[in-house]
Amino acid sequence: MVESYHPLRIFAGSAHPELAKEIASLLNVSLGESTTRHLPDSEIHVMLDEVVRDQDIFIVQPCSAPVNDNLVELLLYLDAFRRASAHSVSVVIPYFPYARQERMASGREAISARVVANMLENQGARRVIFVDIHSRAIQGSSTSRWIR
């Protein structure tokens, strides 16, 4: 049997880089280098500043206020990791966005938590790690592995 080794790397989104640094320090792993910029038209641009091919990536990005900016930044990082051929990407989201919108309270409305879960999965999140989630039903809305 052939064993494969994929180095562990931790990256920080701009929402809480101190948390990512603390996690990396506790795991004795260096923090990955990346750049997040806000363009003049308010768009977000992310770039990986190092090679991540065949590495197991953890991206730490709470999606608290400003929720939509932090969520889009996370989705852009997921796309960048996938395009850079990371072996796997796990998302650490202490605050899960739209978690309180996990069901339809009345007809003709979106189930926003499911939409967010699907976006994360569709962009390549293999695992989603969170601290607290409003409803466990959100975990069943995607095939990614959810860890509390």
PDB file of C-alpha atoms in Angstrom:
ATOM      1  CA  MET A   1       0.000   0.000   0.000  1.00  0.00           C
ATOM      2  CA  VAL A   2       1.264   3.457  -0.913  1.00  0.00           C
ATOM      3  CA  GLU A   3       0.861   6.155   1.687  1.00  0.00           C
ATOM      4  CA  SER A   4       0.437   9.697   0.561  1.00  0.00           C
ATOM      5  CA  TYR A   5       1.325  12.767   2.520  1.00  0.00           C
ATOM      6  CA  HIS A   6      -0.297  16.108   1.973  1.00  0.00           C
ATOM      7  CA  PRO A   7       1.196  18.962   4.002  1.00  0.00           C
ATOM      8  CA  LEU A   8      -1.216  20.880   6.224  1.00  0.00           C
ATOM      9  CA  ARG A   9      -1.489  24.611   5.578  1.00  0.00           C
ATOM     10  CA  ILE A  10      -3.608  27.204   7.338  1.00  0.00           C
ATOM     11  CA  PHE A  11      -4.650  30.430   5.624  1.00  0.00           C
ATOM     12  CA  ALA A  12      -6.418  33.482   7.007  1.00  0.00           C
ATOM     13  CA  GLY A  13      -9.173  35.470   5.406  1.00  0.00           C
ATOM     14  CA  SER A  14      -9.272  39.158   6.297  1.00  0.00           C
ATOM     15  CA  ALA A  15     -12.177  38.827   8.773  1.00  0.00           C
ATOM     16  CA  HIS A  16     -10.063  37.585  11.699  1.00  0.00           C
ATOM     17  CA  PRO A  17      -6.391  36.932  10.849  1.00  0.00           C
ATOM     18  CA  GLU A  18      -5.489  36.807  14.549  1.00  0.00           C
ATOM     19  CA  LEU A  19      -7.639  33.683  15.006  1.00  0.00           C
ATOM     20  CA  ALA A  20      -5.900  31.937  12.108  1.00  0.00           C
ATOM     21  CA  LYS A  21      -2.481  32.900  13.507  1.00  0.00           C
ATOM     22  CA  GLU A  22      -3.427  31.474  16.905  1.00  0.00           C
ATOM     23  CA  ILE A  23      -4.664  28.205  15.358  1.00  0.00           C
ATOM     24  CA  ALA A  24      -1.483  27.895  13.281  1.00  0.00           C
ATOM     25  CA  SER A  25       0.635  28.553  16.369  1.00  0.00           C
ATOM     26  CA  LEU A  26      -1.204  25.922  18.423  1.00  0.00           C
ATOM     27  CA  LEU A  27      -0.704  23.375  15.633  1.00  0.00           C
ATOM     28  CA  ASN A  28       2.926  24.430  15.104  1.00  0.00           C
ATOM     29  CA  VAL A  29       2.225  25.144  11.424  1.00  0.00           C
ATOM     30  CA  SER A  30       3.239  28.258   9.544  1.00  0.00           C
ATOM     31  CA  LEU A  31       0.448  30.513   8.351  1.00  0.00           C
ATOM     32  CA  GLY A  32       0.032  30.547   4.578  1.00  0.00           C
ATOM     33  CA  GLU A  33       0.680  33.741   2.649  1.00  0.00           C
ATOM     34  CA  SER A  34      -2.198  35.330   0.763  1.00  0.00           C
ATOM     35  CA  THR A  35      -3.426  38.779  -0.168  1.00  0.00           C
ATOM     36  CA  THR A  36      -6.924  40.235   0.028  1.00  0.00           C
ATOM     37  CA  ARG A  37      -7.525  43.607  -1.615  1.00  0.00           C
ATOM     38  CA  HIS A  38     -10.616  45.759  -1.929  1.00  0.00           C
ATOM     39  CA  LEU A  39     -10.761  47.353  -5.360  1.00  0.00           C
ATOM     40  CA  PRO A  40     -12.011  50.932  -5.921  1.00  0.00           C
ATOM     41  CA  ASP A  41     -15.415  49.682  -7.095  1.00  0.00           C
ATOM     42  CA  SER A  42     -15.746  47.697  -3.805  1.00  0.00           C
ATOM     43  CA  GLU A  43     -15.025  44.326  -5.428  1.00  0.00           C
ATOM     44  CA  ILE A  44     -12.804  41.902  -3.532  1.00  0.00           C
ATOM     45  CA  HIS A  45      -9.645  40.415  -5.051  1.00  0.00           C
ATOM     46  CA  VAL A  46      -7.814  37.486  -3.447  1.00  0.00           C
ATOM     47  CA  MET A  47      -4.496  35.932  -4.372  1.00  0.00           C
ATOM     48  CA  LEU A  48      -2.470  33.042  -3.010  1.00  0.00           C
ATOM     49  CA  ASP A  49       1.128  34.144  -2.544  1.00  0.00           C
ATOM     50  CA  GLU A  50       2.554  30.623  -2.432  1.00  0.00           C
ATOM     51  CA  VAL A  51       2.145  27.193  -4.009  1.00  0.00           C
ATOM     52  CA  VAL A  52      -0.597  25.006  -2.491  1.00  0.00           C
ATOM     53  CA  ARG A  53      -0.558  22.088  -4.947  1.00  0.00           C
ATOM     54  CA  ASP A  54      -1.356  18.747  -3.229  1.00  0.00           C
ATOM     55  CA  GLN A  55      -1.638  20.359   0.206  1.00  0.00           C
ATOM     56  CA  ASP A  56      -4.478  20.028   2.723  1.00  0.00           C
ATOM     57  CA  ILE A  57      -5.714  23.574   3.221  1.00  0.00           C
ATOM     58  CA  PHE A  58      -7.696  25.076   6.088  1.00  0.00           C
ATOM     59  CA  ILE A  59      -9.018  28.591   5.491  1.00  0.00           C
ATOM     60  CA  VAL A  60     -10.170  30.511   8.583  1.00  0.00           C
ATOM     61  CA  GLN A  61     -12.819  33.107   7.745  1.00  0.00           C
ATOM     62  CA  PRO A  62     -15.610  34.067  10.144  1.00  0.00           C
ATOM     63  CA  CYS A  63     -18.559  35.422   8.184  1.00  0.00           C
ATOM     64  CA  SER A  64     -19.799  37.956  10.701  1.00  0.00           C
ATOM     65  CA  ALA A  65     -20.452  41.575   9.684  1.00  0.00           C
ATOM     66  CA  PRO A  66     -19.941  42.596   6.970  1.00  0.00           C
ATOM     67  CA  VAL A  67     -21.467  39.192   6.210  1.00  0.00           C
ATOM     68  CA  ASN A  68     -21.677  39.398   2.429  1.00  0.00           C
ATOM     69  CA  ASP A  69     -18.139  40.749   1.943  1.00  0.00           C
ATOM     70  CA  ASN A  70     -16.657  38.076   4.209  1.00  0.00           C
ATOM     71  CA  LEU A  71     -18.669  35.332   2.516  1.00  0.00           C
ATOM     72  CA  VAL A  72     -17.686  36.416  -1.007  1.00  0.00           C
ATOM     73  CA  GLU A  73     -14.045  36.621   0.069  1.00  0.00           C
ATOM     74  CA  LEU A  74     -14.266  33.057   1.385  1.00  0.00           C
ATOM     75  CA  LEU A  75     -15.842  31.822  -1.863  1.00  0.00           C
ATOM     76  CA  LEU A  76     -13.098  33.530  -3.870  1.00  0.00           C
ATOM     77  CA  TYR A  77     -10.419  31.850  -1.743  1.00  0.00           C
ATOM     78  CA  LEU A  78     -12.091  28.472  -2.272  1.00  0.00           C
ATOM     79  CA  ASP A  79     -11.951  29.057  -6.018  1.00  0.00           C
ATOM     80  CA  ALA A  80      -8.287  30.105  -5.847  1.00  0.00           C
ATOM     81  CA  PHE A  81      -7.331  26.982  -3.848  1.00  0.00           C
ATOM     82  CA  ARG A  82      -9.206  24.722  -6.252  1.00  0.00           C
ATOM     83  CA  ARG A  83      -7.578  26.335  -9.301  1.00  0.00           C
ATOM     84  CA  ALA A  84      -4.161  26.063  -7.618  1.00  0.00           C
ATOM     85  CA  SER A  85      -4.654  22.274  -7.241  1.00  0.00           C
ATOM     86  CA  ALA A  86      -4.880  22.011  -3.460  1.00  0.00           C
ATOM     87  CA  HIS A  87      -5.493  18.399  -2.402  1.00  0.00           C
ATOM     88  CA  SER A  88      -8.384  19.365  -0.123  1.00  0.00           C
ATOM     89  CA  VAL A  89      -9.835  22.535   1.345  1.00  0.00           C
ATOM     90  CA  SER A  90     -11.563  22.748   4.716  1.00  0.00           C
ATOM     91  CA  VAL A  91     -13.352  25.887   5.826  1.00  0.00           C
ATOM     92  CA  VAL A  92     -13.243  27.115   9.428  1.00  0.00           C
ATOM     93  CA  ILE A  93     -16.253  29.400   9.946  1.00  0.00           C
ATOM     94  CA  PRO A  94     -16.782  30.224  13.624  1.00  0.00           C
ATOM     95  CA  TYR A  95     -19.828  32.284  12.649  1.00  0.00           C
ATOM     96  CA  PHE A  96     -21.887  30.666   9.881  1.00  0.00           C
ATOM     97  CA  PRO A  97     -23.707  33.257   7.750  1.00  0.00           C
ATOM     98  CA  TYR A  98     -27.462  33.097   7.238  1.00  0.00           C
ATOM     99  CA  ALA A  99     -27.764  30.271   9.798  1.00  0.00           C
ATOM    100  CA  ARG A 100     -31.018  31.671  11.165  1.00  0.00           C
ATOM    101  CA  GLN A 101     -32.626  31.327   7.755  1.00  0.00           C
ATOM    102  CA  GLU A 102     -32.504  27.520   7.726  1.00  0.00           C
ATOM    103  CA  ARG A 103     -36.155  26.913   6.851  1.00  0.00           C
ATOM    104  CA  MET A 104     -39.114  28.534   5.186  1.00  0.00           C
ATOM    105  CA  ALA A 105     -41.154  30.463   7.735  1.00  0.00           C
ATOM    106  CA  SER A 106     -43.772  31.098   5.092  1.00  0.00           C
ATOM    107  CA  GLY A 107     -44.152  30.289   1.415  1.00  0.00           C
ATOM    108  CA  ARG A 108     -42.134  31.683  -1.474  1.00  0.00           C
ATOM    109  CA  GLU A 109     -38.943  32.508   0.380  1.00  0.00           C
ATOM    110  CA  ALA A 110     -35.378  31.328   0.030  1.00  0.00           C
ATOM    111  CA  ILE A 111     -33.757  28.927   2.465  1.00  0.00           C
ATOM    112  CA  SER A 112     -30.669  31.100   2.730  1.00  0.00           C
ATOM    113  CA  ALA A 113     -28.595  28.797   4.949  1.00  0.00           C
ATOM    114  CA  ARG A 114     -28.948  26.040   2.372  1.00  0.00           C
ATOM    115  CA  VAL A 115     -27.921  28.406  -0.422  1.00  0.00           C
ATOM    116  CA  VAL A 116     -24.741  29.308   1.504  1.00  0.00           C
ATOM    117  CA  ALA A 117     -23.997  25.638   2.246  1.00  0.00           C
ATOM    118  CA  ASN A 118     -24.413  24.796  -1.436  1.00  0.00           C
ATOM    119  CA  MET A 119     -22.131  27.667  -2.488  1.00  0.00           C
ATOM    120  CA  LEU A 120     -19.376  26.452  -0.150  1.00  0.00           C
ATOM    121  CA  GLU A 121     -19.699  22.906  -1.429  1.00  0.00           C
ATOM    122  CA  ASN A 122     -19.859  23.953  -5.083  1.00  0.00           C
ATOM    123  CA  GLN A 123     -16.668  25.981  -4.693  1.00  0.00           C
ATOM    124  CA  GLY A 124     -14.834  22.959  -3.300  1.00  0.00           C
ATOM    125  CA  ALA A 125     -15.137  22.988   0.500  1.00  0.00           C
ATOM    126  CA  ARG A 126     -14.560  19.389   1.578  1.00  0.00           C
ATOM    127  CA  ARG A 127     -15.268  20.090   5.242  1.00  0.00           C
ATOM    128  CA  VAL A 128     -17.002  22.918   7.074  1.00  0.00           C
ATOM    129  CA  ILE A 129     -15.897  23.462  10.672  1.00  0.00           C
ATOM    130  CA  PHE A 130     -17.980  25.774  12.836  1.00  0.00           C
ATOM    131  CA  VAL A 131     -18.336  26.700  16.500  1.00  0.00           C
ATOM    132  CA  ASP A 132     -22.087  26.999  16.752  1.00  0.00           C
ATOM    133  CA  ILE A 133     -24.817  26.752  14.207  1.00  0.00           C
ATOM    134  CA  HIS A 134     -28.400  27.835  14.674  1.00  0.00           C
ATOM    135  CA  SER A 135     -29.894  24.557  13.437  1.00  0.00           C
ATOM    136  CA  ARG A 136     -28.430  21.132  12.725  1.00  0.00           C
ATOM    137  CA  ALA A 137     -30.713  20.945   9.691  1.00  0.00           C
ATOM    138  CA  ILE A 138     -28.174  23.067   7.815  1.00  0.00           C
ATOM    139  CA  GLN A 139     -25.672  20.209   8.053  1.00  0.00           C
ATOM    140  CA  GLY A 140     -27.996  17.965   6.062  1.00  0.00           C
ATOM    141  CA  SER A 141     -28.274  20.416   3.202  1.00  0.00           C
ATOM    142  CA  SER A 142     -24.951  19.513   1.586  1.00  0.00           C
ATOM    143  CA  THR A 143     -22.662  16.535   1.101  1.00  0.00           C
ATOM    144  CA  SER A 144     -19.636  18.281   2.614  1.00  0.00           C
ATOM    145  CA  ARG A 145     -18.580  17.011   6.003  1.00  0.00           C
ATOM    146  CA  TRP A 146     -19.734  19.349   8.788  1.00  0.00           C
ATOM    147  CA  ILE A 147     -17.752  19.383  12.031  1.00  0.00           C
ATOM    148  CA  ARG A 148     -18.849  21.136  15.196  1.00  0.00           C
TER     149      ARG A 148
END
